[in-house]
Amino acid sequence: LSRSSRTYMGVTVDVDPELDALDLERRRIEEEYKKAAQATPDTGGSLDSLLADLSSFRDLCCSDPADTPAKLLDDLASVEQSGQAWYIYSPHFDLRNVGEALATQGTWLKTTCEFSWQVEDAAKIHVAEGVRVPSEGLPYAVDDPEEIGRHEWVDQHRKIWLSNRTFSFLRHRASQWYIYFPHWQTLTGTQGNASIVASAGTWLKRSVEMSDKLGRDEKILIPEGSVINLEGEPRQVDSPLEKRRHPYVHEHRTVTLGPDVRFSQGKASLFLM
């Protein structure tokens, strides 16, 4: 496999190189733990001991936070004050690498453990398959009293912290939608904004991926004749991850929806004002 691909549980996904720069944050965390291990007599200063500590910390996904090394809990307390706490549904992510969660399918970051279709749009961020989510520290089991009792699947959720930079990047990426351009006509608008008209029944997609491979909440069926106002105009797909999806990416365009477009809660549909 190339450096930009990874196989997890039999599924090969492309890793988004747009987030490569954010690896610096992960490396910084690892270096801090390494220095702490070297300075602490009971670890022997060895990298093996450091990795063992990190491995045991990752096991918090299914263990008691009280068993966590005190140094790592102190670090997380600091991060919790400076970062943003979000929840992920762990079966949708590869969590084996320190400081990152790799989406193995289209999924969500959420501010609560509620089911994604019950969460308001402002409280969740879509994450496309193959996107790496750098996190401060490591995911661990949900321990918030308000969240624990939400439903029977809470124990499969994990809590992570995002830096403000990571949050801004993921929010921006999630604001981009994709269309199969031959199914649309463009109308020139004012102030550099355009509208698009569906010339056939088609899809508005959260990824360039073929529509039949996307989940129900990753695409919206658009009837023929529908008009959607945009911010700016349709653009060539420039995301390195999306450009590798399939041979027909060049026939797609990236669009940013206008502020008058609203989503209906819990359903894959739009309110077109």
PDB file of C-alpha atoms in Angstrom, residues 2-260:
ATOM      1  CA  SER A   2       1.106   3.571  -0.591  1.00  0.00           C
ATOM      2  CA  ARG A   3       1.651   5.919   2.316  1.00  0.00           C
ATOM      3  CA  SER A   4      -1.750   7.467   1.688  1.00  0.00           C
ATOM      4  CA  SER A   5      -3.713   4.222   2.049  1.00  0.00           C
ATOM      5  CA  ARG A   6      -4.459   1.992   5.004  1.00  0.00           C
ATOM      6  CA  THR A   7      -6.301  -1.298   5.502  1.00  0.00           C
ATOM      7  CA  TYR A   8      -8.437  -1.783   8.584  1.00  0.00           C
ATOM      8  CA  MET A   9     -10.656  -4.807   9.238  1.00  0.00           C
ATOM      9  CA  GLY A  10     -10.472  -5.734   5.569  1.00  0.00           C
ATOM     10  CA  VAL A  11     -11.401  -2.242   4.329  1.00  0.00           C
ATOM     11  CA  THR A  12      -8.827  -0.158   2.416  1.00  0.00           C
ATOM     12  CA  VAL A  13      -9.301   3.579   2.705  1.00  0.00           C
ATOM     13  CA  ASP A  14      -7.371   6.570   1.411  1.00  0.00           C
ATOM     14  CA  VAL A  15      -5.880   8.867   4.024  1.00  0.00           C
ATOM     15  CA  ASP A  16      -6.523  12.555   3.459  1.00  0.00           C
ATOM     16  CA  PRO A  17      -3.133  14.283   2.945  1.00  0.00           C
ATOM     17  CA  GLU A  18      -4.809  17.627   3.629  1.00  0.00           C
ATOM     18  CA  LEU A  19      -4.402  16.822   7.307  1.00  0.00           C
ATOM     19  CA  ASP A  20      -0.694  15.946   7.068  1.00  0.00           C
ATOM     20  CA  ALA A  21       0.303  19.252   8.633  1.00  0.00           C
ATOM     21  CA  LEU A  22      -1.841  18.468  11.638  1.00  0.00           C
ATOM     22  CA  ASP A  23       0.310  15.405  12.286  1.00  0.00           C
ATOM     23  CA  LEU A  24       2.678  17.860  13.942  1.00  0.00           C
ATOM     24  CA  GLU A  25       0.210  18.092  16.813  1.00  0.00           C
ATOM     25  CA  ARG A  26       0.174  14.316  17.222  1.00  0.00           C
ATOM     26  CA  ARG A  27       3.972  14.187  17.150  1.00  0.00           C
ATOM     27  CA  ARG A  28       4.146  16.957  19.735  1.00  0.00           C
ATOM     28  CA  ILE A  29       1.937  14.912  22.073  1.00  0.00           C
ATOM     29  CA  GLU A  30       4.093  11.830  21.569  1.00  0.00           C
ATOM     30  CA  GLU A  31       7.248  13.825  22.246  1.00  0.00           C
ATOM     31  CA  GLU A  32       5.793  15.198  25.466  1.00  0.00           C
ATOM     32  CA  TYR A  33       4.963  11.693  26.664  1.00  0.00           C
ATOM     33  CA  LYS A  34       8.413  10.504  25.612  1.00  0.00           C
ATOM     34  CA  LYS A  35      10.118  13.249  27.623  1.00  0.00           C
ATOM     35  CA  ALA A  36       7.892  12.476  30.600  1.00  0.00           C
ATOM     36  CA  ALA A  37       8.840   8.812  30.394  1.00  0.00           C
ATOM     37  CA  GLN A  38      12.546   9.642  30.264  1.00  0.00           C
ATOM     38  CA  ALA A  39      12.229  11.895  33.286  1.00  0.00           C
ATOM     39  CA  THR A  40      10.222   9.436  35.399  1.00  0.00           C
ATOM     40  CA  PRO A  41      12.271   6.721  37.184  1.00  0.00           C
ATOM     41  CA  ASP A  42       9.505   4.112  37.248  1.00  0.00           C
ATOM     42  CA  THR A  43       9.344   4.005  33.429  1.00  0.00           C
ATOM     43  CA  GLY A  44      13.054   3.381  33.081  1.00  0.00           C
ATOM     44  CA  GLY A  45      13.169   6.106  30.450  1.00  0.00           C
ATOM     45  CA  SER A  46      12.604   3.564  27.669  1.00  0.00           C
ATOM     46  CA  LEU A  47      10.488   4.088  24.587  1.00  0.00           C
ATOM     47  CA  ASP A  48       8.998   0.626  25.143  1.00  0.00           C
ATOM     48  CA  SER A  49       7.728   1.760  28.522  1.00  0.00           C
ATOM     49  CA  LEU A  50       6.306   4.907  26.966  1.00  0.00           C
ATOM     50  CA  LEU A  51       4.465   2.949  24.303  1.00  0.00           C
ATOM     51  CA  ALA A  52       3.194   0.537  26.940  1.00  0.00           C
ATOM     52  CA  ASP A  53       1.777   3.472  28.902  1.00  0.00           C
ATOM     53  CA  LEU A  54       0.140   4.861  25.769  1.00  0.00           C
ATOM     54  CA  SER A  55      -1.230   1.426  24.909  1.00  0.00           C
ATOM     55  CA  SER A  56      -2.703   1.025  28.363  1.00  0.00           C
ATOM     56  CA  PHE A  57      -4.166   4.511  28.065  1.00  0.00           C
ATOM     57  CA  ARG A  58      -5.856   3.546  24.801  1.00  0.00           C
ATOM     58  CA  ASP A  59      -7.368   0.586  26.640  1.00  0.00           C
ATOM     59  CA  LEU A  60      -9.444   3.140  28.508  1.00  0.00           C
ATOM     60  CA  CYS A  61     -11.854   2.645  25.635  1.00  0.00           C
ATOM     61  CA  CYS A  62     -13.110  -0.313  27.652  1.00  0.00           C
ATOM     62  CA  SER A  63     -11.733   0.213  31.176  1.00  0.00           C
ATOM     63  CA  ASP A  64     -12.077   2.406  34.230  1.00  0.00           C
ATOM     64  CA  PRO A  65     -10.593   5.943  33.958  1.00  0.00           C
ATOM     65  CA  ALA A  66      -9.394   5.490  37.541  1.00  0.00           C
ATOM     66  CA  ASP A  67      -6.738   3.094  36.212  1.00  0.00           C
ATOM     67  CA  THR A  68      -5.237   5.729  33.913  1.00  0.00           C
ATOM     68  CA  PRO A  69      -1.648   6.895  34.640  1.00  0.00           C
ATOM     69  CA  ALA A  70      -1.883  10.123  36.633  1.00  0.00           C
ATOM     70  CA  LYS A  71       0.435  12.019  34.232  1.00  0.00           C
ATOM     71  CA  LEU A  72      -1.822  11.294  31.270  1.00  0.00           C
ATOM     72  CA  LEU A  73      -4.955  12.282  33.167  1.00  0.00           C
ATOM     73  CA  ASP A  74      -3.293  15.563  34.124  1.00  0.00           C
ATOM     74  CA  ASP A  75      -2.446  16.151  30.457  1.00  0.00           C
ATOM     75  CA  LEU A  76      -6.019  15.460  29.431  1.00  0.00           C
ATOM     76  CA  ALA A  77      -7.352  17.838  32.078  1.00  0.00           C
ATOM     77  CA  SER A  78      -5.168  20.549  30.556  1.00  0.00           C
ATOM     78  CA  VAL A  79      -6.319  19.688  27.040  1.00  0.00           C
ATOM     79  CA  GLU A  80      -9.955  19.708  28.107  1.00  0.00           C
ATOM     80  CA  GLN A  81      -9.570  23.326  29.138  1.00  0.00           C
ATOM     81  CA  SER A  82      -7.916  24.400  25.861  1.00  0.00           C
ATOM     82  CA  GLY A  83      -9.603  22.107  23.300  1.00  0.00           C
ATOM     83  CA  GLN A  84     -13.108  21.030  22.393  1.00  0.00           C
ATOM     84  CA  ALA A  85     -14.686  17.767  23.541  1.00  0.00           C
ATOM     85  CA  TRP A  86     -16.448  15.689  20.875  1.00  0.00           C
ATOM     86  CA  TYR A  87     -17.845  12.170  20.653  1.00  0.00           C
ATOM     87  CA  ILE A  88     -17.317   9.523  17.978  1.00  0.00           C
ATOM     88  CA  TYR A  89     -18.941   6.156  17.323  1.00  0.00           C
ATOM     89  CA  SER A  90     -15.826   3.982  17.598  1.00  0.00           C
ATOM     90  CA  PRO A  91     -16.846   1.167  15.141  1.00  0.00           C
ATOM     91  CA  HIS A  92     -16.653   3.806  12.377  1.00  0.00           C
ATOM     92  CA  PHE A  93     -13.014   4.675  13.146  1.00  0.00           C
ATOM     93  CA  ASP A  94      -9.582   3.064  13.193  1.00  0.00           C
ATOM     94  CA  LEU A  95      -8.183   4.175  16.560  1.00  0.00           C
ATOM     95  CA  ARG A  96      -4.904   2.284  16.509  1.00  0.00           C
ATOM     96  CA  ASN A  97      -2.629   5.275  15.850  1.00  0.00           C
ATOM     97  CA  VAL A  98      -1.714   7.611  18.674  1.00  0.00           C
ATOM     98  CA  GLY A  99      -3.404  10.974  18.405  1.00  0.00           C
ATOM     99  CA  GLU A 100      -5.700  10.311  15.441  1.00  0.00           C
ATOM    100  CA  ALA A 101      -8.947   8.645  14.453  1.00  0.00           C
ATOM    101  CA  LEU A 102      -9.229   7.436  10.861  1.00  0.00           C
ATOM    102  CA  ALA A 103     -12.779   7.299   9.479  1.00  0.00           C
ATOM    103  CA  THR A 104     -13.364   3.913   7.834  1.00  0.00           C
ATOM    104  CA  GLN A 105     -16.749   5.071   6.531  1.00  0.00           C
ATOM    105  CA  GLY A 106     -18.728   8.273   6.340  1.00  0.00           C
ATOM    106  CA  THR A 107     -19.616   9.211   9.911  1.00  0.00           C
ATOM    107  CA  TRP A 108     -19.986  12.056  12.406  1.00  0.00           C
ATOM    108  CA  LEU A 109     -18.287  13.953  15.182  1.00  0.00           C
ATOM    109  CA  LYS A 110     -20.904  14.942  17.751  1.00  0.00           C
ATOM    110  CA  THR A 111     -21.083  17.089  20.859  1.00  0.00           C
ATOM    111  CA  THR A 112     -23.312  14.433  22.432  1.00  0.00           C
ATOM    112  CA  CYS A 113     -23.709  10.647  22.271  1.00  0.00           C
ATOM    113  CA  GLU A 114     -27.234  10.978  20.913  1.00  0.00           C
ATOM    114  CA  PHE A 115     -27.944   9.253  17.598  1.00  0.00           C
ATOM    115  CA  SER A 116     -26.644  11.406  14.751  1.00  0.00           C
ATOM    116  CA  TRP A 117     -30.094  11.963  13.244  1.00  0.00           C
ATOM    117  CA  GLN A 118     -31.245  13.393  16.592  1.00  0.00           C
ATOM    118  CA  VAL A 119     -28.371  15.872  16.830  1.00  0.00           C
ATOM    119  CA  GLU A 120     -28.808  19.423  15.536  1.00  0.00           C
ATOM    120  CA  ASP A 121     -26.664  20.342  12.523  1.00  0.00           C
ATOM    121  CA  ALA A 122     -24.657  22.854  14.540  1.00  0.00           C
ATOM    122  CA  ALA A 123     -23.706  20.126  17.030  1.00  0.00           C
ATOM    123  CA  LYS A 124     -22.225  17.623  14.586  1.00  0.00           C
ATOM    124  CA  ILE A 125     -19.604  17.538  11.841  1.00  0.00           C
ATOM    125  CA  HIS A 126     -19.656  15.075   8.969  1.00  0.00           C
ATOM    126  CA  VAL A 127     -16.417  13.149   8.421  1.00  0.00           C
ATOM    127  CA  ALA A 128     -15.945  11.442   5.052  1.00  0.00           C
ATOM    128  CA  GLU A 129     -14.377   8.005   4.706  1.00  0.00           C
ATOM    129  CA  GLY A 130     -10.593   8.257   4.732  1.00  0.00           C
ATOM    130  CA  VAL A 131     -10.368  11.514   6.699  1.00  0.00           C
ATOM    131  CA  ARG A 132      -7.983  11.427   9.645  1.00  0.00           C
ATOM    132  CA  VAL A 133      -9.108  13.319  12.737  1.00  0.00           C
ATOM    133  CA  PRO A 134      -6.089  14.418  14.819  1.00  0.00           C
ATOM    134  CA  SER A 135      -6.985  14.518  18.500  1.00  0.00           C
ATOM    135  CA  GLU A 136      -5.314  15.824  21.612  1.00  0.00           C
ATOM    136  CA  GLY A 137      -4.418  12.773  23.655  1.00  0.00           C
ATOM    137  CA  LEU A 138      -6.287   9.519  23.100  1.00  0.00           C
ATOM    138  CA  PRO A 139      -9.982   8.586  22.959  1.00  0.00           C
ATOM    139  CA  TYR A 140     -11.410   7.053  26.107  1.00  0.00           C
ATOM    140  CA  ALA A 141     -14.686   5.743  27.447  1.00  0.00           C
ATOM    141  CA  VAL A 142     -17.622   8.104  27.915  1.00  0.00           C
ATOM    142  CA  ASP A 143     -17.681   9.209  31.545  1.00  0.00           C
ATOM    143  CA  ASP A 144     -20.121  12.126  31.476  1.00  0.00           C
ATOM    144  CA  PRO A 145     -23.149  11.262  33.684  1.00  0.00           C
ATOM    145  CA  GLU A 146     -25.503  13.068  31.298  1.00  0.00           C
ATOM    146  CA  GLU A 147     -24.274  11.032  28.323  1.00  0.00           C
ATOM    147  CA  ILE A 148     -23.936   7.571  29.849  1.00  0.00           C
ATOM    148  CA  GLY A 149     -27.679   6.960  30.051  1.00  0.00           C
ATOM    149  CA  ARG A 150     -28.696   8.183  26.596  1.00  0.00           C
ATOM    150  CA  HIS A 151     -29.040   4.751  24.926  1.00  0.00           C
ATOM    151  CA  GLU A 152     -27.609   1.227  24.904  1.00  0.00           C
ATOM    152  CA  TRP A 153     -24.887   2.076  22.353  1.00  0.00           C
ATOM    153  CA  VAL A 154     -23.138   4.750  24.413  1.00  0.00           C
ATOM    154  CA  ASP A 155     -20.475   2.243  25.468  1.00  0.00           C
ATOM    155  CA  GLN A 156     -19.348   2.114  21.831  1.00  0.00           C
ATOM    156  CA  HIS A 157     -18.768   5.854  21.739  1.00  0.00           C
ATOM    157  CA  ARG A 158     -15.491   7.532  22.655  1.00  0.00           C
ATOM    158  CA  LYS A 159     -14.655  11.045  23.822  1.00  0.00           C
ATOM    159  CA  ILE A 160     -11.905  12.973  22.038  1.00  0.00           C
ATOM    160  CA  TRP A 161     -10.524  16.505  22.157  1.00  0.00           C
ATOM    161  CA  LEU A 162      -9.964  18.620  19.072  1.00  0.00           C
ATOM    162  CA  SER A 163      -7.662  21.601  18.880  1.00  0.00           C
ATOM    163  CA  ASN A 164      -9.301  24.758  17.587  1.00  0.00           C
ATOM    164  CA  ARG A 165      -7.260  24.424  14.401  1.00  0.00           C
ATOM    165  CA  THR A 166      -8.480  20.868  13.767  1.00  0.00           C
ATOM    166  CA  PHE A 167     -12.071  21.872  14.515  1.00  0.00           C
ATOM    167  CA  SER A 168     -11.909  24.765  12.035  1.00  0.00           C
ATOM    168  CA  PHE A 169     -10.461  22.544   9.330  1.00  0.00           C
ATOM    169  CA  LEU A 170     -13.060  19.786   9.778  1.00  0.00           C
ATOM    170  CA  ARG A 171     -15.931  22.282   9.937  1.00  0.00           C
ATOM    171  CA  HIS A 172     -14.748  23.900   6.715  1.00  0.00           C
ATOM    172  CA  ARG A 173     -14.339  20.535   4.986  1.00  0.00           C
ATOM    173  CA  ALA A 174     -17.814  19.438   6.047  1.00  0.00           C
ATOM    174  CA  SER A 175     -19.296  22.609   4.535  1.00  0.00           C
ATOM    175  CA  GLN A 176     -18.227  21.450   1.069  1.00  0.00           C
ATOM    176  CA  TRP A 177     -20.706  19.437  -0.990  1.00  0.00           C
ATOM    177  CA  TYR A 178     -20.252  17.660  -4.321  1.00  0.00           C
ATOM    178  CA  ILE A 179     -22.392  17.388  -7.433  1.00  0.00           C
ATOM    179  CA  TYR A 180     -22.215  15.384 -10.653  1.00  0.00           C
ATOM    180  CA  PHE A 181     -21.917  18.397 -12.936  1.00  0.00           C
ATOM    181  CA  PRO A 182     -23.575  16.986 -16.118  1.00  0.00           C
ATOM    182  CA  HIS A 183     -26.828  16.849 -14.101  1.00  0.00           C
ATOM    183  CA  TRP A 184     -26.795  20.592 -13.379  1.00  0.00           C
ATOM    184  CA  GLN A 185     -26.950  23.951 -15.100  1.00  0.00           C
ATOM    185  CA  THR A 186     -25.366  27.054 -13.620  1.00  0.00           C
ATOM    186  CA  LEU A 187     -27.126  30.410 -13.386  1.00  0.00           C
ATOM    187  CA  THR A 188     -24.943  33.464 -12.841  1.00  0.00           C
ATOM    188  CA  GLY A 189     -25.984  35.382  -9.761  1.00  0.00           C
ATOM    189  CA  THR A 190     -24.920  38.606  -8.064  1.00  0.00           C
ATOM    190  CA  GLN A 191     -21.794  39.422  -6.065  1.00  0.00           C
ATOM    191  CA  GLY A 192     -19.998  36.379  -7.400  1.00  0.00           C
ATOM    192  CA  ASN A 193     -22.602  33.900  -6.172  1.00  0.00           C
ATOM    193  CA  ALA A 194     -24.326  31.460  -8.504  1.00  0.00           C
ATOM    194  CA  SER A 195     -27.362  29.194  -8.493  1.00  0.00           C
ATOM    195  CA  ILE A 196     -27.541  25.679  -9.897  1.00  0.00           C
ATOM    196  CA  VAL A 197     -30.589  24.030 -11.468  1.00  0.00           C
ATOM    197  CA  ALA A 198     -31.009  20.263 -11.542  1.00  0.00           C
ATOM    198  CA  SER A 199     -31.567  19.213 -15.172  1.00  0.00           C
ATOM    199  CA  ALA A 200     -32.328  15.665 -13.998  1.00  0.00           C
ATOM    200  CA  GLY A 201     -33.085  13.882 -10.763  1.00  0.00           C
ATOM    201  CA  THR A 202     -29.701  13.749  -9.052  1.00  0.00           C
ATOM    202  CA  TRP A 203     -27.833  13.854  -5.757  1.00  0.00           C
ATOM    203  CA  LEU A 204     -26.140  16.421  -3.554  1.00  0.00           C
ATOM    204  CA  LYS A 205     -23.311  14.492  -1.896  1.00  0.00           C
ATOM    205  CA  ARG A 206     -20.944  14.919   1.038  1.00  0.00           C
ATOM    206  CA  SER A 207     -18.219  13.111  -0.912  1.00  0.00           C
ATOM    207  CA  VAL A 208     -17.321  12.583  -4.576  1.00  0.00           C
ATOM    208  CA  GLU A 209     -17.858   8.856  -3.965  1.00  0.00           C
ATOM    209  CA  MET A 210     -20.420   7.106  -6.201  1.00  0.00           C
ATOM    210  CA  SER A 211     -23.892   7.785  -4.809  1.00  0.00           C
ATOM    211  CA  ASP A 212     -24.720   4.069  -4.456  1.00  0.00           C
ATOM    212  CA  LYS A 213     -21.758   3.706  -2.087  1.00  0.00           C
ATOM    213  CA  LEU A 214     -22.762   6.565   0.202  1.00  0.00           C
ATOM    214  CA  GLY A 215     -24.905   6.193   3.291  1.00  0.00           C
ATOM    215  CA  ARG A 216     -28.391   7.643   3.444  1.00  0.00           C
ATOM    216  CA  ASP A 217     -27.236  10.610   5.514  1.00  0.00           C
ATOM    217  CA  GLU A 218     -24.362  11.356   3.117  1.00  0.00           C
ATOM    218  CA  LYS A 219     -26.505  12.265   0.123  1.00  0.00           C
ATOM    219  CA  ILE A 220     -29.679  14.184  -0.614  1.00  0.00           C
ATOM    220  CA  LEU A 221     -31.974  13.377  -3.531  1.00  0.00           C
ATOM    221  CA  ILE A 222     -32.628  16.500  -5.593  1.00  0.00           C
ATOM    222  CA  PRO A 223     -35.668  16.448  -7.932  1.00  0.00           C
ATOM    223  CA  GLU A 224     -35.359  17.708 -11.500  1.00  0.00           C
ATOM    224  CA  GLY A 225     -35.930  21.461 -11.752  1.00  0.00           C
ATOM    225  CA  SER A 226     -34.790  22.236  -8.196  1.00  0.00           C
ATOM    226  CA  VAL A 227     -32.791  25.445  -7.766  1.00  0.00           C
ATOM    227  CA  ILE A 228     -30.043  25.705  -5.126  1.00  0.00           C
ATOM    228  CA  ASN A 229     -28.350  28.991  -4.299  1.00  0.00           C
ATOM    229  CA  LEU A 230     -24.620  28.808  -3.657  1.00  0.00           C
ATOM    230  CA  GLU A 231     -21.905  30.820  -2.006  1.00  0.00           C
ATOM    231  CA  GLY A 232     -19.548  31.435  -4.903  1.00  0.00           C
ATOM    232  CA  GLU A 233     -19.662  29.196  -7.971  1.00  0.00           C
ATOM    233  CA  PRO A 234     -19.121  25.462  -8.609  1.00  0.00           C
ATOM    234  CA  ARG A 235     -15.409  24.652  -8.383  1.00  0.00           C
ATOM    235  CA  GLN A 236     -13.140  21.910  -9.621  1.00  0.00           C
ATOM    236  CA  VAL A 237     -12.596  19.195  -7.026  1.00  0.00           C
ATOM    237  CA  ASP A 238      -9.203  19.933  -5.448  1.00  0.00           C
ATOM    238  CA  SER A 239      -9.215  17.737  -2.342  1.00  0.00           C
ATOM    239  CA  PRO A 240      -6.428  15.127  -2.774  1.00  0.00           C
ATOM    240  CA  LEU A 241      -8.555  12.548  -0.974  1.00  0.00           C
ATOM    241  CA  GLU A 242     -11.658  13.142  -3.100  1.00  0.00           C
ATOM    242  CA  LYS A 243      -9.652  13.204  -6.350  1.00  0.00           C
ATOM    243  CA  ARG A 244      -8.706   9.566  -5.779  1.00  0.00           C
ATOM    244  CA  ARG A 245     -12.231   8.237  -5.260  1.00  0.00           C
ATOM    245  CA  HIS A 246     -12.901   6.975  -8.818  1.00  0.00           C
ATOM    246  CA  PRO A 247     -12.207   7.734 -12.525  1.00  0.00           C
ATOM    247  CA  TYR A 248     -15.138  10.164 -12.868  1.00  0.00           C
ATOM    248  CA  VAL A 249     -14.089  12.765 -10.310  1.00  0.00           C
ATOM    249  CA  HIS A 250     -13.318  15.233 -13.112  1.00  0.00           C
ATOM    250  CA  GLU A 251     -17.059  15.325 -13.894  1.00  0.00           C
ATOM    251  CA  HIS A 252     -17.874  16.462 -10.365  1.00  0.00           C
ATOM    252  CA  ARG A 253     -17.754  19.903  -8.793  1.00  0.00           C
ATOM    253  CA  THR A 254     -17.370  21.216  -5.256  1.00  0.00           C
ATOM    254  CA  VAL A 255     -20.094  23.590  -4.046  1.00  0.00           C
ATOM    255  CA  THR A 256     -20.796  25.595  -0.906  1.00  0.00           C
ATOM    256  CA  LEU A 257     -24.493  25.977  -0.157  1.00  0.00           C
ATOM    257  CA  GLY A 258     -25.965  29.443   0.300  1.00  0.00           C
ATOM    258  CA  PRO A 259     -27.222  30.630   3.693  1.00  0.00           C
ATOM    259  CA  ASP A 260     -30.859  30.277   2.593  1.00  0.00           C
TER     260      ASP A 260
END
